[in-house]
Coordinates of C-alpha atoms and ligand atoms in Angstrom, one line a residue:
X266 CA -84.2 -127.2 72.3
X267 CA -84.5 -128.2 76.0
X268 CA -83.5 -131.6 77.4
X269 CA -83.9 -133.1 80.8
X270 CA -81.9 -135.6 82.7
X271 CA -83.7 -138.9 83.1
X272 CA -82.2 -139.5 86.5
X273 CA -82.9 -136.1 87.8
X274 CA -85.6 -134.3 85.9
X275 CA -84.7 -131.0 87.5
X276 CA -81.4 -130.8 85.5
X277 CA -82.3 -129.1 82.3
X278 CA -79.9 -128.2 79.5
X279 CA -79.9 -126.7 76.0
X280 CA -79.0 -128.8 72.9
X281 CA -75.4 -127.4 72.9
X282 CA -74.9 -128.2 76.5
X283 CA -76.3 -131.7 76.1
X284 CA -74.0 -132.3 73.1
X285 CA -70.9 -131.0 75.0
X286 CA -71.7 -132.9 78.3
X287 CA -72.9 -136.1 76.8
X288 CA -74.3 -137.3 80.1
X289 CA -75.9 -135.5 83.0
X290 CA -75.5 -135.8 86.8
X291 CA -75.5 -139.4 88.1
X292 CA -74.7 -140.4 84.6
X293 CA -78.3 -139.7 83.6
X294 CA -79.2 -139.6 79.9
X295 CA -80.7 -136.4 78.3
X296 CA -84.1 -136.6 76.8
X297 CA -86.0 -134.0 74.7
X298 CA -88.5 -131.9 76.6
X299 CA -90.7 -131.4 73.6
X300 CA -91.3 -134.2 71.1
X301 CA -92.2 -132.5 67.8
X302 CA -94.9 -134.1 65.7
X303 CA -95.6 -133.7 62.0
X304 CA -99.1 -134.0 60.5
X305 CA -99.8 -136.6 57.9
X306 CA -99.6 -134.0 55.2
X307 CA -96.3 -132.7 56.5
X308 CA -94.9 -136.2 56.5
X309 CA -95.9 -136.7 52.9
X310 CA -94.3 -133.4 52.0
X311 CA -91.1 -134.4 53.8
X312 CA -91.0 -137.7 52.0
X313 CA -90.9 -135.9 48.7
X314 CA -87.6 -134.0 49.6
X315 CA -84.1 -135.2 49.0
X316 CA -82.2 -136.8 52.0
X317 CA -80.2 -133.7 53.0
X318 CA -83.1 -131.1 52.8
X319 CA -85.5 -133.5 54.6
X320 CA -82.9 -134.3 57.3
X321 CA -82.3 -130.6 57.9
X322 CA -86.1 -130.0 58.5
X323 CA -86.3 -133.0 60.9
X324 CA -83.3 -131.9 62.8
X325 CA -84.4 -128.3 63.1
X326 CA -87.8 -129.5 64.4
X327 CA -85.9 -130.8 67.4
X328 CA -83.0 -128.3 67.7
X329 CA -85.1 -125.1 67.0
X330 CA -83.2 -121.9 66.5
X331 CA -80.2 -122.8 68.7
X332 CA -78.3 -123.4 65.5
X333 CA -79.3 -121.0 62.6
X334 CA -81.0 -122.9 59.8
X335 CA -78.4 -122.0 57.2
X336 CA -75.5 -123.3 59.4
X337 CA -77.4 -126.4 60.3
X338 CA -78.1 -127.1 56.6
X339 CA -74.3 -126.9 55.9
X340 CA -73.5 -129.2 58.8
X341 CA -76.1 -131.8 57.7
X342 CA -74.8 -131.6 54.1
X343 CA -71.2 -132.3 55.3
X344 CA -72.3 -135.1 57.6
X345 CA -74.7 -137.0 55.3
X346 CA -72.5 -137.1 52.2
X347 CA -73.3 -140.6 51.2
X348 CA -76.5 -142.5 50.4
X349 CA -78.7 -144.9 52.4
X350 CA -80.3 -147.1 49.7
X351 CA -83.1 -149.6 50.2
X352 CA -82.3 -152.9 48.4
X353 CA -84.9 -155.6 47.8
X354 CA -83.9 -158.9 49.2
X355 CA -87.1 -160.9 48.4
X356 CA -90.8 -160.0 47.6
X357 CA -91.8 -158.7 51.0
X358 CA -88.4 -157.9 52.5
X359 CA -85.8 -155.2 51.8
X360 CA -82.6 -154.0 53.5
X361 CA -81.8 -150.4 54.4
X362 CA -78.1 -150.3 53.7
X363 CA -76.5 -147.9 56.1
X364 CA -72.9 -148.9 55.4
X365 CA -72.0 -146.7 52.4
X366 CA -70.1 -144.1 54.5
X367 CA -66.3 -143.9 55.1
X368 CA -66.1 -146.5 57.8
X369 CA -68.7 -148.8 56.2
X370 CA -71.2 -148.8 59.2
X371 CA -74.3 -146.9 60.2
X372 CA -72.3 -145.2 62.9
X373 CA -70.9 -142.9 60.3
X374 CA -74.2 -141.0 60.3
X375 CA -74.2 -140.2 64.0
X376 CA -70.5 -139.8 64.3
X377 CA -70.1 -137.4 61.5
X378 CA -73.1 -135.3 62.5
X379 CA -71.8 -135.1 66.1
X380 CA -68.4 -134.0 64.8
X381 CA -70.1 -131.3 62.8
X382 CA -72.1 -130.1 65.7
X383 CA -69.2 -130.1 68.1
X384 CA -67.0 -128.1 65.8
X385 CA -69.9 -125.7 65.4
X386 CA -70.5 -125.1 69.1
X387 CA -67.1 -125.6 70.7
X388 CA -65.0 -123.5 68.5
X389 CA -63.4 -121.5 71.3
X390 CA -62.6 -124.4 73.6
X391 CA -60.6 -127.6 73.1
X392 CA -62.5 -130.8 73.9
X393 CA -61.5 -134.4 74.5
X394 CA -63.9 -137.1 73.1
X395 CA -63.8 -140.2 75.3
X396 CA -65.7 -143.1 74.1
X397 CA -66.0 -146.9 74.4
X398 CA -66.6 -149.0 71.3
X399 CA -67.5 -152.5 70.6
X400 CA -66.1 -151.9 67.1
X401 CA -67.9 -149.6 64.8
X402 CA -68.6 -146.5 66.9
X403 CA -64.8 -146.1 67.4
X404 CA -64.1 -146.2 63.7
X405 CA -66.9 -143.8 62.9
X406 CA -65.9 -141.3 65.6
X407 CA -62.2 -141.6 64.8
X408 CA -62.7 -140.8 61.1
X409 CA -65.3 -138.1 61.8
X410 CA -62.9 -136.2 64.1
X411 CA -59.5 -137.1 62.5
X412 CA -57.6 -133.9 61.9
X413 CA -60.3 -131.7 63.4
X414 CA -58.8 -128.7 65.3
X415 CA -58.9 -128.5 69.1
X416 CA -60.4 -132.0 69.4
X417 CA -58.6 -135.0 70.9
X418 CA -60.2 -138.4 70.7
X419 CA -59.6 -141.3 73.1
X420 CA -61.3 -144.5 72.2
X421 CA -61.4 -147.6 74.5
X422 CA -62.1 -151.0 73.0
X423 CA -62.0 -154.6 74.3
X424 CA -58.6 -156.1 73.4
X425 CA -59.0 -159.1 71.0
X426 CA -62.8 -158.8 70.9
X427 CA -63.2 -156.7 67.7
X428 CA -62.3 -157.9 64.3
X429 CA -58.7 -157.4 63.2
X430 CA -59.9 -155.3 60.2
X431 CA -62.2 -153.2 62.4
X432 CA -59.1 -152.5 64.6
X433 CA -57.0 -151.5 61.5
X434 CA -59.7 -149.1 60.4
X435 CA -59.4 -146.8 63.4
X436 CA -56.3 -147.7 65.3
X437 CA -53.9 -146.8 62.5
X438 CA -54.8 -143.1 62.2
X439 CA -52.6 -141.5 64.9
X440 CA -52.5 -137.7 65.1
X441 CA -55.4 -136.5 67.4
X442 CA -56.8 -140.1 67.6
X443 CA -55.6 -142.1 70.6
X444 CA -56.8 -145.7 70.8
X445 CA -56.6 -147.9 74.0
X446 CA -57.1 -151.7 74.0
X447 CA -58.5 -152.7 77.4
X448 CA -58.1 -156.2 78.8
X449 CA -61.8 -156.9 79.4
X450 CA -65.1 -156.8 77.5
X451 CA -67.1 -153.9 76.1
X452 CA -69.1 -153.5 79.3
X453 CA -65.7 -153.0 81.2
X454 CA -64.8 -150.3 78.7
X455 CA -68.1 -148.6 79.1
X456 CA -67.8 -148.8 82.9
X457 CA -64.4 -147.0 82.6
X458 CA -65.8 -144.3 80.5
X459 CA -68.6 -143.8 83.0
X460 CA -66.1 -143.6 85.8
X461 CA -64.1 -140.9 84.0
X462 CA -67.3 -138.8 83.5
X463 CA -67.9 -139.1 87.3
X464 CA -64.4 -137.7 88.0
X465 CA -64.9 -133.9 88.1
X466 CA -61.2 -133.0 88.1
X467 CA -60.6 -135.1 85.1
X468 CA -63.7 -133.8 83.3
X469 CA -62.6 -130.2 83.8
X470 CA -59.0 -130.8 82.9
X471 CA -59.9 -132.4 79.6
X472 CA -63.3 -130.9 78.8
X473 CA -64.4 -134.5 78.5
X474 CA -67.2 -135.3 76.0
X475 CA -68.6 -138.7 75.2
X476 CA -69.3 -139.7 71.6
X477 CA -71.0 -143.0 71.8
X478 CA -74.7 -143.6 71.3
X479 CA -75.3 -141.8 74.6
X480 CA -74.8 -138.4 72.9
X481 CA -78.1 -136.8 71.8
X482 CA -76.7 -135.5 68.6
X483 CA -75.9 -139.0 67.3
X484 CA -79.4 -140.1 68.1
X485 CA -81.1 -137.2 66.4
X486 CA -79.0 -137.8 63.3
X487 CA -80.1 -141.4 63.2
X488 CA -83.8 -140.5 63.0
X489 CA -83.2 -139.1 59.5
X490 CA -82.4 -142.4 57.8
X491 CA -85.7 -144.0 58.9
X492 CA -87.4 -141.2 56.9
X493 CA -85.1 -141.9 54.0
X494 CA -86.0 -145.5 54.1
X495 CA -89.8 -144.8 54.0
X496 CA -89.3 -142.3 51.2
X497 CA -87.9 -145.1 49.1
X498 CA -90.8 -147.5 49.8
X499 CA -93.8 -147.4 47.5
X500 CA -96.6 -145.4 49.1
X501 CA -99.1 -148.4 49.1
X502 CA -96.7 -150.4 51.3
X503 CA -96.0 -147.7 53.9
X504 CA -98.9 -148.5 56.2
X505 CA -97.9 -152.1 56.6
X506 CA -94.2 -151.5 57.3
X507 CA -92.4 -153.5 59.9
X508 CA -88.8 -152.5 60.7
X509 CA -86.3 -154.9 62.3
X510 CA -83.3 -153.4 64.1
X511 CA -80.2 -155.3 65.1
X512 CA -79.7 -154.0 68.6
X513 CA -76.8 -153.7 71.1
X514 CA -76.8 -150.5 72.9
X515 CA -80.3 -149.7 71.5
X516 CA -79.4 -146.3 70.1
X517 CA -80.5 -147.3 66.6
X518 CA -83.9 -148.5 67.9
X519 CA -84.4 -145.4 70.0
X520 CA -83.9 -143.3 66.9
X521 CA -86.4 -145.4 65.0
X522 CA -89.0 -145.0 67.7
X523 CA -88.4 -141.2 67.8
X524 CA -89.0 -141.2 64.0
X525 CA -92.3 -142.9 64.7
X526 CA -93.1 -140.4 67.4
X527 CA -92.6 -137.6 64.8
X528 CA -95.4 -139.2 62.8
X529 CA -93.5 -141.6 60.4
X530 CA -95.8 -144.5 59.6
X531 CA -94.3 -147.7 61.0
X532 CA -96.6 -150.5 62.0
X533 CA -94.2 -152.1 64.4
X534 CA -90.6 -152.3 65.3
X535 CA -88.7 -155.4 66.1
X536 CA -85.7 -155.3 68.6
X537 CA -83.5 -158.2 67.3
X538 CA -80.6 -159.2 69.5
X539 CA -78.0 -162.0 69.7
X540 CA -77.8 -164.2 72.9
X541 CA -77.0 -161.1 74.9
X542 CA -80.7 -160.8 75.4
X543 CA -81.3 -158.6 78.5
X544 CA -84.1 -156.6 76.7
X545 CA -86.0 -159.6 75.2
X546 CA -86.0 -161.3 78.7
X547 CA -87.1 -158.0 80.3
X548 CA -90.0 -157.7 77.9
X549 CA -91.0 -161.3 78.5
X550 CA -90.5 -161.5 82.3
X551 CA -90.6 -157.9 83.5
X552 CA -87.3 -158.1 85.3
X553 CA -84.1 -156.3 84.3
X554 CA -81.4 -159.0 84.8
X555 CA -78.3 -158.5 82.8
X556 CA -76.1 -161.6 82.5
X557 CA -72.4 -161.8 81.8
X558 CA -71.7 -160.6 78.3
X559 CA -71.2 -163.5 75.9
X560 CA -69.0 -163.1 72.8
X561 CA -70.8 -163.7 69.5
X562 CA -70.3 -163.4 65.8
X563 CA -72.3 -160.1 65.9
X564 CA -69.8 -158.5 68.3
X565 CA -71.0 -155.0 68.0
X566 CA -74.2 -156.2 69.7
X567 CA -72.3 -158.0 72.6
X568 CA -73.9 -155.7 75.2
X569 CA -75.7 -156.9 78.2
X570 CA -76.4 -153.5 79.8
X571 CA -77.8 -151.5 76.8
X572 CA -77.3 -147.9 77.8
X573 CA -80.1 -146.3 75.7
X574 CA -82.8 -148.4 77.2
X575 CA -84.0 -145.7 79.7
X576 CA -84.7 -143.4 76.8
X577 CA -86.9 -146.1 75.2
X578 CA -88.9 -146.5 78.4
X579 CA -89.3 -142.8 78.7
X580 CA -90.5 -142.4 75.1
X581 CA -93.1 -145.2 75.5
X582 CA -94.3 -143.5 78.7
X583 CA -94.5 -140.1 77.1
X584 CA -96.3 -141.4 74.0
X585 CA -98.6 -143.6 76.0
X586 CA -97.4 -146.7 74.1
X587 CA -97.3 -150.1 75.7
X588 CA -93.9 -151.9 75.9
X589 CA -95.8 -155.1 74.9
X590 CA -96.1 -153.5 71.4
X591 CA -92.3 -153.8 71.0
X592 CA -91.7 -157.0 69.1
X593 CA -88.4 -158.8 69.7
X594 CA -86.4 -161.9 69.1
X595 CA -83.1 -163.5 69.9
X596 CA -80.8 -165.3 67.4
X597 CA -77.8 -167.5 68.4
X598 CA -74.6 -167.9 66.4
X599 CA -75.6 -171.1 64.7
X600 CA -78.8 -169.6 63.3
X601 CA -76.9 -166.4 62.4
X602 CA -74.7 -168.6 60.2
X603 CA -77.5 -170.6 58.6
X604 CA -79.3 -167.3 57.9
X605 CA -76.2 -165.8 56.2
X606 CA -76.2 -168.9 53.9
X607 CA -79.9 -168.6 53.3
X608 CA -79.4 -164.9 52.3
X609 CA -76.5 -165.7 50.1
X610 CA -78.6 -168.3 48.3
X611 CA -81.1 -165.6 47.5
X612 CA -78.2 -163.6 46.1
X613 CA -77.7 -161.2 49.0
X614 CA -74.4 -161.2 50.8
X615 CA -74.9 -159.9 54.4
X616 CA -73.0 -160.0 57.7
X617 CA -73.9 -161.3 61.2
X618 CA -75.7 -158.2 62.6
X619 CA -78.0 -157.6 59.7
X620 CA -78.6 -161.4 59.4
X621 CA -80.0 -161.4 63.0
X622 CA -82.4 -158.6 62.1
X623 CA -83.4 -160.4 58.9
X624 CA -84.0 -163.7 60.8
X625 CA -86.4 -162.3 63.3
X626 CA -88.2 -160.3 60.7
X627 CA -88.6 -163.3 58.4
X628 CA -89.9 -165.4 61.3
X629 CA -92.4 -162.7 62.5
X630 CA -93.6 -161.0 59.3
X631 CA -97.3 -161.5 58.7
X632 CA -99.2 -161.9 55.4
X633 CA -99.7 -158.5 53.7
X634 CA -96.9 -156.8 55.7
X635 CA -93.8 -155.3 54.2
X636 CA -90.5 -155.9 56.0
X637 CA -87.4 -153.8 56.3
X638 CA -84.2 -154.7 58.2
X639 CA -81.3 -152.4 58.9
X640 CA -78.0 -153.3 57.2
X641 CA -75.7 -151.9 59.8
X642 CA -72.3 -152.8 58.4
X643 CA -70.6 -153.7 55.2
X644 CA -70.1 -157.5 54.9
X645 CA -66.4 -157.0 54.4
X646 CA -66.1 -155.5 57.9
X647 CA -66.7 -159.0 59.1
X648 CA -64.7 -160.6 56.4
X649 CA -63.3 -163.5 58.5
X650 CA -66.6 -164.8 59.8
X651 CA -68.6 -164.2 56.6
X652 CA -66.0 -165.9 54.5
X653 CA -65.8 -168.8 57.0
X654 CA -69.6 -169.1 57.0
X655 CA -70.1 -168.8 53.3
X656 CA -67.0 -170.6 52.1
X657 CA -66.3 -167.9 49.5
X658 CA -63.9 -165.0 49.4
X659 CA -65.1 -161.4 49.9
X660 CA -63.3 -158.6 48.2
X661 CA -62.1 -155.8 50.5
X662 CA -63.7 -152.4 49.9
X663 CA -61.2 -149.7 49.3
X664 CA -61.6 -148.0 52.7
X665 CA -60.4 -151.2 54.3
X666 CA -57.8 -152.2 51.8
X667 CA -56.0 -148.9 52.3
X668 CA -55.6 -149.5 56.0
X669 CA -55.0 -153.3 56.1
X670 CA -51.2 -153.1 56.0
X671 CA -50.7 -150.2 58.4
X672 CA -49.5 -150.7 62.0
X673 CA -51.9 -150.6 65.0
X674 CA -50.9 -147.7 67.1
X675 CA -53.0 -148.6 70.2
X676 CA -51.9 -148.3 73.9
X677 CA -52.6 -151.5 75.9
X678 CA -54.1 -151.3 79.4
X679 CA -55.8 -153.4 82.1
X680 CA -59.4 -152.6 83.0
X681 CA -58.2 -150.4 85.7
X682 CA -59.4 -146.8 86.2
X683 CA -56.2 -145.4 87.8
X684 CA -54.1 -146.5 84.8
X685 CA -56.6 -144.9 82.4
X686 CA -56.8 -141.7 84.5
X687 CA -53.1 -141.2 84.4
X688 CA -53.0 -141.7 80.6
X689 CA -55.8 -139.2 80.1
X690 CA -54.2 -136.6 82.4
X691 CA -51.1 -136.8 80.1
X692 CA -53.3 -135.8 77.2
X693 CA -54.8 -132.8 78.9
X694 CA -54.5 -129.6 76.9
X695 CA -51.7 -127.4 78.4
Ligands
PLP869 C1 -73.4 -150.6 66.9 C2 -73.9 -151.7 66.0 C3 -75.1 -152.3 66.2 C4 -76.0 -152.0 67.4 O1 -76.5 -150.7 67.4 P1 -77.0 -150.0 68.7 O2 -77.5 -148.7 68.3 O3 -75.9 -150.1 69.7 O4 -78.2 -150.9 69.2 C5 -75.5 -153.2 65.2 N1 -74.8 -153.6 64.2 C6 -73.6 -153.0 64.0 C7 -72.8 -153.4 62.8 C8 -73.1 -152.1 64.9 O5 -71.9 -151.5 64.6

């Protein structure tokens, strides 16, 4: 597999290099040179397969022979060890529940596949994973790499801006997992990570690698569950399928659009955001104007400079699609809460991120269409806000209950690169 840097098309790398480097020069994102395409018959055949076998075929269509088929199969099997069920919410709308993995969020798919791929290709050399999280990526990455040989993980997150239970889930592990609470918002954390990747000396000393949605391996993994969703939808509904994606950094939506470019039948995608609405405003007005990030109930989507957006633009360009075909919508906190109550009244307990995707889908779905929204996290991960909104207690799933009483082991730091740099240098392999 060959990939090129979106900021400098002359920089071309293999899949392994792209996974190891994360970002290219000038912090450019890597993008696949060849976009594979399945025929309609091939898609129908793929949809007959089980999740793991099908995912292996999809991934090898991109990756090619860089990872031998048998090894890729084993890696996929280890990574995708839990289901992604489609649950009916009402007649014409269902939810793709992506939160049945160990950290109860969709980021388990990308995080675990990336860990598998890195341990496959970087066996001879220690690496340091440096990533910023608005909550769930951190947990997924921490759990995916916990105890993995030769891999150190450093995770930055905005202090006080993720839920206390989210924090417990990944800041209590210790061992090779280092967590750093930054005084600032998610964009400040993301900026620090970018600065670190620009620092050649640091990069070399630590063999730095990013593990957020920038990494191409995470994105490829996420394509697979869109196929899994369609496989569960009755054949007669597939042509009229509309998928709504709760979006922050826009990795999930990028993966969905890549699934469509492979030939998966999806009539349209909806990019649903909270009031951090840089993309909806851009689509309406044609100007890219990020505002200050506003904290919301759907905190994993509190992103005003979504880092995957250039890949979406590139894909539209390569496919000859018009950006005006990308549906979108913005939901504020008050509507998120009323939507959670509406869903509960239908017998479906959700959480703020999925509720936003549902809201925009419900408002935009046309007669005869069939809607699917992505359930990106387990409701109990947002226990405080869901309980306060619904006025009813939520039981803790076991993965959370186990960690709830442990101490947070994080380091605390200002949003200052020199402090972070010193800390990182202390972690360098000797
Ligand atoms: C990360 C996250 C999102 C946003 O996904 P992107 O790929 O960053 O757009 C939505 N919901 C939850 C629960 C998340 O953790």
